Coordinates of C-alpha atoms in Angstrom, one line a residue:
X161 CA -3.8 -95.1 19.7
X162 CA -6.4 -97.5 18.2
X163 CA -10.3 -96.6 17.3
X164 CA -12.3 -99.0 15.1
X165 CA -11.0 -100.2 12.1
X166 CA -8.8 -97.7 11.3
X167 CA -8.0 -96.6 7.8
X168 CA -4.7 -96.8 6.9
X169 CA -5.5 -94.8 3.5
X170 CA -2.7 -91.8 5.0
X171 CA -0.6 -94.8 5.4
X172 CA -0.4 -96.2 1.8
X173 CA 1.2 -93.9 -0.8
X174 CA -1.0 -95.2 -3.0
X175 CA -3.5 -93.6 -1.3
X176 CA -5.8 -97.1 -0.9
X177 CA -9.0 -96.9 1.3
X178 CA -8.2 -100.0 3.1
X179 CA -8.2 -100.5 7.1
X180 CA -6.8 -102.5 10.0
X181 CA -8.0 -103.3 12.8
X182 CA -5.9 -102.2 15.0
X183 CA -3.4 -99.5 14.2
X184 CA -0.5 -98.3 16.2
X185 CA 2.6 -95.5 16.4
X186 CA 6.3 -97.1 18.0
X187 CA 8.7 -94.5 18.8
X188 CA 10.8 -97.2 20.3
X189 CA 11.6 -101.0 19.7
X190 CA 9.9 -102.3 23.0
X191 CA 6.7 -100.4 21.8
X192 CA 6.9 -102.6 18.5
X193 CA 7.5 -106.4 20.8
X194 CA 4.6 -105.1 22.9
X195 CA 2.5 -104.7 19.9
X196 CA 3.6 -107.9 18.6
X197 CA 3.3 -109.6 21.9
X198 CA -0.3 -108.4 22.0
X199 CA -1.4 -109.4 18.4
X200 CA 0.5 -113.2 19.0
X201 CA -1.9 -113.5 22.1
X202 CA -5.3 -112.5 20.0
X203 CA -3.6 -114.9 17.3
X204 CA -4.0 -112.2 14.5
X205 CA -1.5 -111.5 11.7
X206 CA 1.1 -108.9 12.0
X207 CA 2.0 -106.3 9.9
X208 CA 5.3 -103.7 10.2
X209 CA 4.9 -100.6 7.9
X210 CA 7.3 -97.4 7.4
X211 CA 5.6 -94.6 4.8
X212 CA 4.3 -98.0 3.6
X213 CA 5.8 -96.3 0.1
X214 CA 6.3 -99.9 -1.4
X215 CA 3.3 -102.1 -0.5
X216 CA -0.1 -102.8 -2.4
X217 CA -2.6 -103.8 0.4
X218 CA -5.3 -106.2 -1.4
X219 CA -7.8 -105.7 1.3
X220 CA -8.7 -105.1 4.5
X221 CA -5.5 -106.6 7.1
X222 CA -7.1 -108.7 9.6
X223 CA -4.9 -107.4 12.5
X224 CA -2.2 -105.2 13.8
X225 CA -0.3 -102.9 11.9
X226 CA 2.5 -101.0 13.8
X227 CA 4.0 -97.8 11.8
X228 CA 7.8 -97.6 13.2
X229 CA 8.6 -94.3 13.8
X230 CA 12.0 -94.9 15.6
X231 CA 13.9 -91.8 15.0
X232 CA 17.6 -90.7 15.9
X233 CA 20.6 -90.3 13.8
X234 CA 23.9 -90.2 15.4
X235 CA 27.4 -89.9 13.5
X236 CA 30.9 -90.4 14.5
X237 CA 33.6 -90.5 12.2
X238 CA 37.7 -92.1 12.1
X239 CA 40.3 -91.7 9.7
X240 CA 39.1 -93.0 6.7
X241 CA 34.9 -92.8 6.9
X242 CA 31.7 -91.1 8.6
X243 CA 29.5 -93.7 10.5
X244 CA 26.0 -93.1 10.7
X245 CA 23.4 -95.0 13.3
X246 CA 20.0 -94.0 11.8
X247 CA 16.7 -95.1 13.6
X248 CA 14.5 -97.3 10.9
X249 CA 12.0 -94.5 11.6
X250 CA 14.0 -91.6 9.8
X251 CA 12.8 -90.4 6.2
X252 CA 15.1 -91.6 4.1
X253 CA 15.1 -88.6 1.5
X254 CA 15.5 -86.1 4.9
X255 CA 18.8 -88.1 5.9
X256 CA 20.0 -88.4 2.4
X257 CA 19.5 -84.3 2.3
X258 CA 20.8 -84.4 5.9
X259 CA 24.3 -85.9 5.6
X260 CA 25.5 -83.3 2.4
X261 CA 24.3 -80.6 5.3
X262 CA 27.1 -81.7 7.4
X263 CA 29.4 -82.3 4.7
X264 CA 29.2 -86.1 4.7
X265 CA 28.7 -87.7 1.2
X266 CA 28.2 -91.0 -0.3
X267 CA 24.3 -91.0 -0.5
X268 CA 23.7 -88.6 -3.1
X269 CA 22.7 -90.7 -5.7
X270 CA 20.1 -92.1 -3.6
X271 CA 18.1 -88.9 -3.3
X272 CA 14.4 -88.5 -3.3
X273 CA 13.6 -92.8 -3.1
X274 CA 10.6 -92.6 -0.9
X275 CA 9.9 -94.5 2.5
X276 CA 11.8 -94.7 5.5
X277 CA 15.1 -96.0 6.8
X278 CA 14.2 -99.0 7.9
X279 CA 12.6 -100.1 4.6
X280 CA 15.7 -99.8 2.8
X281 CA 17.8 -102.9 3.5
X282 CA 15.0 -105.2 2.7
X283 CA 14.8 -103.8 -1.0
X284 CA 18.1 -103.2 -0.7
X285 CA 17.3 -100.0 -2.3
X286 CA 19.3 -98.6 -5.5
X287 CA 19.4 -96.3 -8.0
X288 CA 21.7 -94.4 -10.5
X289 CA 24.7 -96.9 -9.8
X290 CA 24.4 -96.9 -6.1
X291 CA 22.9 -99.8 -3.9
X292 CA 22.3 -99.6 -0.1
X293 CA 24.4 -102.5 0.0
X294 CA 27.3 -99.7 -0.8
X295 CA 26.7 -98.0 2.2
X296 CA 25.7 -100.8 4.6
X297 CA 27.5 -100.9 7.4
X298 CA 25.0 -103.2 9.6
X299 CA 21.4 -103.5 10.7
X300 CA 19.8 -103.7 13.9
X301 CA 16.9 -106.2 13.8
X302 CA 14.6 -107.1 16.9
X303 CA 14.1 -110.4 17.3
X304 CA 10.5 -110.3 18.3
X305 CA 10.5 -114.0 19.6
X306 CA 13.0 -113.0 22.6
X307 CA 13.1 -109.4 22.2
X308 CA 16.6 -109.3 22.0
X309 CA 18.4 -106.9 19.3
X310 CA 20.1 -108.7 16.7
X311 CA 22.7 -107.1 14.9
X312 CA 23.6 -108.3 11.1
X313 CA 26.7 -106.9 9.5
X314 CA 26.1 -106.2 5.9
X315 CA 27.9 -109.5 5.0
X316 CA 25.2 -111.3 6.6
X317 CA 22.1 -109.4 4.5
X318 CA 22.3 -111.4 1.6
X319 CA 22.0 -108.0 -0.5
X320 CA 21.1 -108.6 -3.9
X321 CA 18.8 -106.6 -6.6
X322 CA 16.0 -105.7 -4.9
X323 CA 16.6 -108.4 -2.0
X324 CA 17.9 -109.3 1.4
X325 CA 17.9 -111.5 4.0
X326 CA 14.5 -109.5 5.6
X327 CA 12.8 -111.0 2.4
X328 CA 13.0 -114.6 3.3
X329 CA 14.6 -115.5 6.8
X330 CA 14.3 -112.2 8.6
X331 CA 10.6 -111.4 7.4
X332 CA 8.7 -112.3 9.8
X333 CA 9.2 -112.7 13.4
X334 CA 12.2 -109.5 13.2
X335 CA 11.6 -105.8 12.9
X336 CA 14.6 -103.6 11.8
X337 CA 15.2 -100.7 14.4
X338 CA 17.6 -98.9 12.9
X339 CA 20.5 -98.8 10.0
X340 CA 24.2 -98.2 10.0
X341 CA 26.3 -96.5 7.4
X342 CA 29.8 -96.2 6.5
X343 CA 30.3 -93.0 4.0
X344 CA 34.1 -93.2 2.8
X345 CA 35.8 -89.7 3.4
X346 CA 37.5 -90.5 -0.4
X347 CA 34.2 -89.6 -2.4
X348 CA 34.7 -91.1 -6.0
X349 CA 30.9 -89.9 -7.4
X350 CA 29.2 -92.3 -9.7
X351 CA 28.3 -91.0 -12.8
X352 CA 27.4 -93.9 -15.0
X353 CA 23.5 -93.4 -15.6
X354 CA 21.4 -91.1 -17.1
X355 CA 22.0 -87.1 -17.0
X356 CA 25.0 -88.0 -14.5
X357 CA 27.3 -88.9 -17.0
X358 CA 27.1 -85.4 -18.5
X359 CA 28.7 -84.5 -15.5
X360 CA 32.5 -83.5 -15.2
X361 CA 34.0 -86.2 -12.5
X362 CA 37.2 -84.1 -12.4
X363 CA 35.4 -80.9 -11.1
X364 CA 31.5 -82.3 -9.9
X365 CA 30.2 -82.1 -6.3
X366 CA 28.3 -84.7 -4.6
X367 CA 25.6 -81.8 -4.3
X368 CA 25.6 -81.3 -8.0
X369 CA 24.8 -85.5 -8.3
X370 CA 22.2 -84.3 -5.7
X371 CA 20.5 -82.0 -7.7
X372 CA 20.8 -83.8 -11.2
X373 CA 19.2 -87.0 -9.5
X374 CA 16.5 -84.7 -7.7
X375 CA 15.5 -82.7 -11.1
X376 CA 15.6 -87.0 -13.1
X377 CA 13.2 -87.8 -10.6
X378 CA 10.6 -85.2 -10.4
X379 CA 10.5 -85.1 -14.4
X380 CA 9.3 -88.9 -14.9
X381 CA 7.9 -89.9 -11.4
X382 CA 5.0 -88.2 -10.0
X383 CA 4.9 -87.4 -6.0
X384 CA 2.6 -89.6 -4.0
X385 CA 1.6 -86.9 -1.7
X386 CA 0.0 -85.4 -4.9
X387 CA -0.5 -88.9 -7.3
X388 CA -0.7 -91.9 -5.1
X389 CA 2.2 -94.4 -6.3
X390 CA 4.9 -96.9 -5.4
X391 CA 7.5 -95.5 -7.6
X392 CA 8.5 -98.2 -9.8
X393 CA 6.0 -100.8 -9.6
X394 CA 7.9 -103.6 -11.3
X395 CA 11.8 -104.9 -10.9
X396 CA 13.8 -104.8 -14.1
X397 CA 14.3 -108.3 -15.1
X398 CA 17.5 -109.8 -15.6
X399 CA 17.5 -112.6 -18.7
X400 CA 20.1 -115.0 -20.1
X401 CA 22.5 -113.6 -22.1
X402 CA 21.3 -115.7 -24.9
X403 CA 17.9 -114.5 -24.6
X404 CA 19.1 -111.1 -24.9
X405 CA 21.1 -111.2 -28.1
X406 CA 17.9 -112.0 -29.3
X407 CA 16.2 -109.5 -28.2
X408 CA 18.7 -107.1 -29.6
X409 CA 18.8 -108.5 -33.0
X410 CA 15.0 -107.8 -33.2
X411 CA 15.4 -104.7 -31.0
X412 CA 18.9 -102.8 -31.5
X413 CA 17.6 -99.9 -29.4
X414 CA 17.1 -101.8 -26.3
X415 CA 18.7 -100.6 -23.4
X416 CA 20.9 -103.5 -21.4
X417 CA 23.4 -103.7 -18.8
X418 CA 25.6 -106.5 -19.0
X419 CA 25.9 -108.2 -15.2
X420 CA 28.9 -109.8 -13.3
X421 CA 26.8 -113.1 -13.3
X422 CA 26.9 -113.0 -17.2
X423 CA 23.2 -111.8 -17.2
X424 CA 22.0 -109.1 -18.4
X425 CA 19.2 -106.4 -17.0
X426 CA 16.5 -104.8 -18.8
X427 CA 15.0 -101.9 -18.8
X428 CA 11.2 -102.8 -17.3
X429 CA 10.0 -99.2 -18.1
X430 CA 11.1 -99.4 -22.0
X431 CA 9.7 -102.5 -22.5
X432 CA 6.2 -101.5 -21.3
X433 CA 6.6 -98.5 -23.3
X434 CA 7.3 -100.3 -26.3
X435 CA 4.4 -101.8 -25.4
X436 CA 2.6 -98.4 -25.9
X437 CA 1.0 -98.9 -22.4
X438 CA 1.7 -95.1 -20.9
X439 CA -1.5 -94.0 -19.9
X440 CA -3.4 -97.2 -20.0
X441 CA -6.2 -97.0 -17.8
X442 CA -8.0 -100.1 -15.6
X443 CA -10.6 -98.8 -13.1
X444 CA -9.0 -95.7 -11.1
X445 CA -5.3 -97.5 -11.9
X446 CA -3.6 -95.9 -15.0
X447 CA 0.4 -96.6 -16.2
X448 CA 1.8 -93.1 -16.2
X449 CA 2.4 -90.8 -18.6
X450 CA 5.8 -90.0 -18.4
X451 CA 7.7 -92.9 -16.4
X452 CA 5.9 -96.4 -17.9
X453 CA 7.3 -98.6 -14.8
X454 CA 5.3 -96.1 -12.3
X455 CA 1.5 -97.3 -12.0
X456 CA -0.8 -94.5 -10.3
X457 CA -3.5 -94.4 -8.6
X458 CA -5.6 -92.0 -11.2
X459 CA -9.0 -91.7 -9.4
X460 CA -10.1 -93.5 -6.9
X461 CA -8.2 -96.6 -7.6
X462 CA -9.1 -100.3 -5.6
X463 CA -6.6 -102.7 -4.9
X464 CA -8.2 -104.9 -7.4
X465 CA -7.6 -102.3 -10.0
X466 CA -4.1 -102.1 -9.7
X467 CA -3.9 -106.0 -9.8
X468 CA -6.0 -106.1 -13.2
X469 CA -3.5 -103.0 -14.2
X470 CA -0.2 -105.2 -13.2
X471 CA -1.7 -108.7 -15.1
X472 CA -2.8 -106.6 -18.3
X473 CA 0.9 -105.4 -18.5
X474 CA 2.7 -108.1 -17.5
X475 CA 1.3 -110.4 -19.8
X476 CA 1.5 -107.5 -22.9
X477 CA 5.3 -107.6 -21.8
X478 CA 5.3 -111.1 -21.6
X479 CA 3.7 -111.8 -25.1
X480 CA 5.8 -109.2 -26.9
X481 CA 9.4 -110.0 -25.3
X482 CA 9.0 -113.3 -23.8
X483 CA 9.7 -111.4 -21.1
X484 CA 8.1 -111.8 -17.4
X485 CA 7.9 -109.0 -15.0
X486 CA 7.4 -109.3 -11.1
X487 CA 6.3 -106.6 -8.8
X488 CA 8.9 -104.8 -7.0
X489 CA 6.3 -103.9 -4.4
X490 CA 5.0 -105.8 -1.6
X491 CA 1.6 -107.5 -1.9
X492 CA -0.3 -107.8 1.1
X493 CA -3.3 -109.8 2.1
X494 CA -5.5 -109.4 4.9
X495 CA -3.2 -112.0 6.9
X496 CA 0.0 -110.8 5.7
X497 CA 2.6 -110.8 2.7
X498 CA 2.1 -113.2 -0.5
X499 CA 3.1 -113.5 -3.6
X500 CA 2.9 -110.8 -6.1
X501 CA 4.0 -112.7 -8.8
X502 CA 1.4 -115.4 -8.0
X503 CA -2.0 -112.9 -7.7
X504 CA -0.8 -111.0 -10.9
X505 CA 0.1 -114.4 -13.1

């Protein structure tokens, strides 16, 4: 399923006229080692993608890229929780949409966060109060080395904002197959950001937390199938507690969200606002209108665009706050991964 230099522009919500050379569709996990097997023998880099929905490819990649597409979604249940086995290969939105179907809830905040499955535990996904690491039960990983299946209980992950384990050990060499969830039967929603807290807790349905996440979404972040993008292109940044009151003092209207560690998070998308970067514009890459963290591929973007877009507001950020954003998204060269923070500094 290969043909020369293949564009993986469908692959990229972005929507980034880049190509590979060789391109390839695994419905199953030996389909991905064999793929693997046959790029370690040509001794060309290695790439694993899902909707490849968080990933900025610089250039050309220089050798295999394998979409997973290893689907399947079984559910048992006992006493006190639903446990889902989802292939990595499932769209994440569809099982989110899936699971209230059959009455099964726990993953409604997490509604419309585009990519796959499999992509989730190394973000460690999250949104409106809810983490993946909430849900985790495990993940399956295929140790490519001795194509054995490995499985890591969510303990093991390392979960943390926007992290994992598959960020650092587990990143290359390992391909997660598939994801498992356990969705307590005692649904206690979450209410604590945005239009949810309007919500009654006494009398609100998880499809209710569905809907109200569904209709936040769609009114600040574009969809890439119309508006290539990454959703939110930066993390929000988590400062000293010290630095913050300082920021407050100058900014009282700063949203913050005090953290266990002491810390406290930002919000990345009011301080490029403040910024008054919505709409600003470098070759075909533009910050968006409505959502300032979203970066969008306007008209015909390059790769180099969006990294002149990402310096030009990190460093306005950084001037005005002190403050010093790093991509959320992957970057990827035309051998592999590197490091955003590094091509955008």
């Amino acid at each position: 399923m290969s043909s020369q230099s293949p564009s993986l522009k469908a692959d990229n919500t972005l929507g980034l006229d880049v190509s590979t050379q060789t391109r390839t569709i695994a419905e199953t996990p030996n389909a991905i080692l064999e793929a693997w097997q046959s790029s370690r023998m040509k001794d060309s880099p290695f790439l694993i993608l899902g909707e490849g929905s968080n990933v900025l490819l610089l250039e050309n990649f220089a050798g295999t890229v394998v979409l997973n597409r290893i689907k399947g979604i079984k559910i048992d249940e006992d006493v006190e929780a639903w446990k889902l086995h989802v292939g990595a290969g499932e769209n994440w939105h569809q099982l989110v949409k899936t699971t209230l179907e059959k009455g099964i809830t726990g993953l409604e905040n997490l509604a419309l966060i585009p990519g796959m499955v499999g992509s989730a535990p190394i973000q460690n996904i999250g949104a409106y109060g809810v983490e993946l690491k909430d849900v985790c039960a495990y993940v399956d990983v295929l140790n490519l080395h001795n194509g054995n299946i490995e499985r890591l209980h969510r303990d093991e992950c390392q979960f943390a904002y926007r992290d994992s384990i598959f960020k650092h050990q587990y990143q290359s060499g390992y391909a997660i197959v598939a994801v498992g969830f356990s969705l307590s039967k005692q649904w206690h929603p979450v209410l604590t950001y945005g239009d949810l807290k309007t919500l009654n807790p006494a009398t609100v349905t998880a499809w209710e937390v569905f809907n109200a996440v569904c209709t936040m979404r769609q009114s600040k972040l574009p969809d890439p199938a119309i508006t290539g993008n990454v959703g939110s292109f930066f993390k929000n940044p988590v400062i000293p507690h010290e630095q913050a009151a300082e920021l407050l003092a100058r900014f009282s209207d700063m949203p913050h969200y005090p953290q266990p560690s002491g810390e406290v998070k930002l919000a990345a998308g009011w301080l490029i606002d403040r910024c008054q970067l919505k709409g600003l514009r470098i070759g075909g890459a533009a910050v968006h209108q409505q959502q300032a963290l979203v970066l969008i591929n306007a008209e015909n973007a390059t790769p180099q665009d969006f990294v002149a877009l990402a310096r030009e507001v990190r460093a306005q950020v950084g001037e005005k706050f002190d403050v010093w954003l790093e991509p959320e998204v992957r970057f990827i060269k035309a051998q592999g991964e590197c490091n955003a923070v590094e091509v955008i500094s």
